[in-house]
mmCIF file of C-alpha atoms in Angstrom:
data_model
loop_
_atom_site.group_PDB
_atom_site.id
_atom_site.type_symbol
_atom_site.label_atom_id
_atom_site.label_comp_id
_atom_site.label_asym_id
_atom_site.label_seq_id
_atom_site.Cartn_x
_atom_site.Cartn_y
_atom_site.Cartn_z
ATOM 1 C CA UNK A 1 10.737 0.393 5.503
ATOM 2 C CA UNK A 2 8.190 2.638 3.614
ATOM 3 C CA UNK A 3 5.021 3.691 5.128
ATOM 4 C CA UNK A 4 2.755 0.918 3.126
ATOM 5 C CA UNK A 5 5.018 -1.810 4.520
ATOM 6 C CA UNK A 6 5.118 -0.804 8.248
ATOM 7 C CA UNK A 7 1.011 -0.248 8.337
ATOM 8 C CA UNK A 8 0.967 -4.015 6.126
ATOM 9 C CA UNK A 9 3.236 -5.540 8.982
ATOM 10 C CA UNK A 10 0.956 -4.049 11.740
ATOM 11 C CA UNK A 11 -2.509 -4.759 10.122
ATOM 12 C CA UNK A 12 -1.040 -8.738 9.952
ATOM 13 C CA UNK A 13 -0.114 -8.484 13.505
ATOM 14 C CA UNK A 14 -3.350 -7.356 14.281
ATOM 15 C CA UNK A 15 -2.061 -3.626 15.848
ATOM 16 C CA UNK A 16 -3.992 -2.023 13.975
ATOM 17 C CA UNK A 17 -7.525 -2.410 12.353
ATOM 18 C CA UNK A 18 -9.023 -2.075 8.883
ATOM 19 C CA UNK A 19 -10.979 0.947 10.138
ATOM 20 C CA UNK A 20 -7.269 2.027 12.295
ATOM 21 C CA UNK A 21 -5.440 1.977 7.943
ATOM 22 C CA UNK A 22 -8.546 3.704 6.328
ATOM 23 C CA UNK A 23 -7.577 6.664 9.046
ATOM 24 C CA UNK A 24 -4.190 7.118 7.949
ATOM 25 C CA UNK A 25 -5.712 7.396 4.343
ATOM 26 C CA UNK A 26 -8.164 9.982 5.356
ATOM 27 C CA UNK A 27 -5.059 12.077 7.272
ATOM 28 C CA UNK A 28 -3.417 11.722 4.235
ATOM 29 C CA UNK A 29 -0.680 9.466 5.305
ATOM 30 C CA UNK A 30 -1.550 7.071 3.188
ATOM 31 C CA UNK A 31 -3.406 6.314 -0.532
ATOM 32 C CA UNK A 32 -6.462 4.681 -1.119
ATOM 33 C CA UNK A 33 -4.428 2.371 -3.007
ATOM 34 C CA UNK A 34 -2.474 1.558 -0.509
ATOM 35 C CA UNK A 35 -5.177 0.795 1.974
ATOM 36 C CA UNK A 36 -6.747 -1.152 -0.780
ATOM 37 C CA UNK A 37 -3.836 -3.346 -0.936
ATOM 38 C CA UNK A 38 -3.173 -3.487 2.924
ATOM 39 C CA UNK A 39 -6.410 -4.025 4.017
ATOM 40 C CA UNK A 40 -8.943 -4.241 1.399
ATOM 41 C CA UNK A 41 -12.391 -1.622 0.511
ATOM 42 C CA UNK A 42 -12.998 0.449 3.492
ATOM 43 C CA UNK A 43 -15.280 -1.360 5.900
ATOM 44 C CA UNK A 44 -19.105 -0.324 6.351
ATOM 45 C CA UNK A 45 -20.120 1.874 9.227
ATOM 46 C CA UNK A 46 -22.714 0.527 11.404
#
């Protein structure tokens, strides 16, 4: 199981958040592409 697919499994579990994938992009462990397709645009701060 690649990287995309584990983090796509645990956003639909609800593990981890929207805010929890956009992390792993910005640690490099993942590409904004790939967060786009797991999760959708990064979410707004508040």
């Amino acid at each position: 199981m690649g990287k995309e697919q584990f983090y796509r499994t645990m956003y639909r579990m609800k593990k981890i958040t929207a805010v929890g994938v956009w992390e792993k992009v910005d640690e490099g462990e993942l590409t904004k592409a790939q967060a786009l397709r797991i999760c959708g645009p990064r979410p707004k701060e508040s």
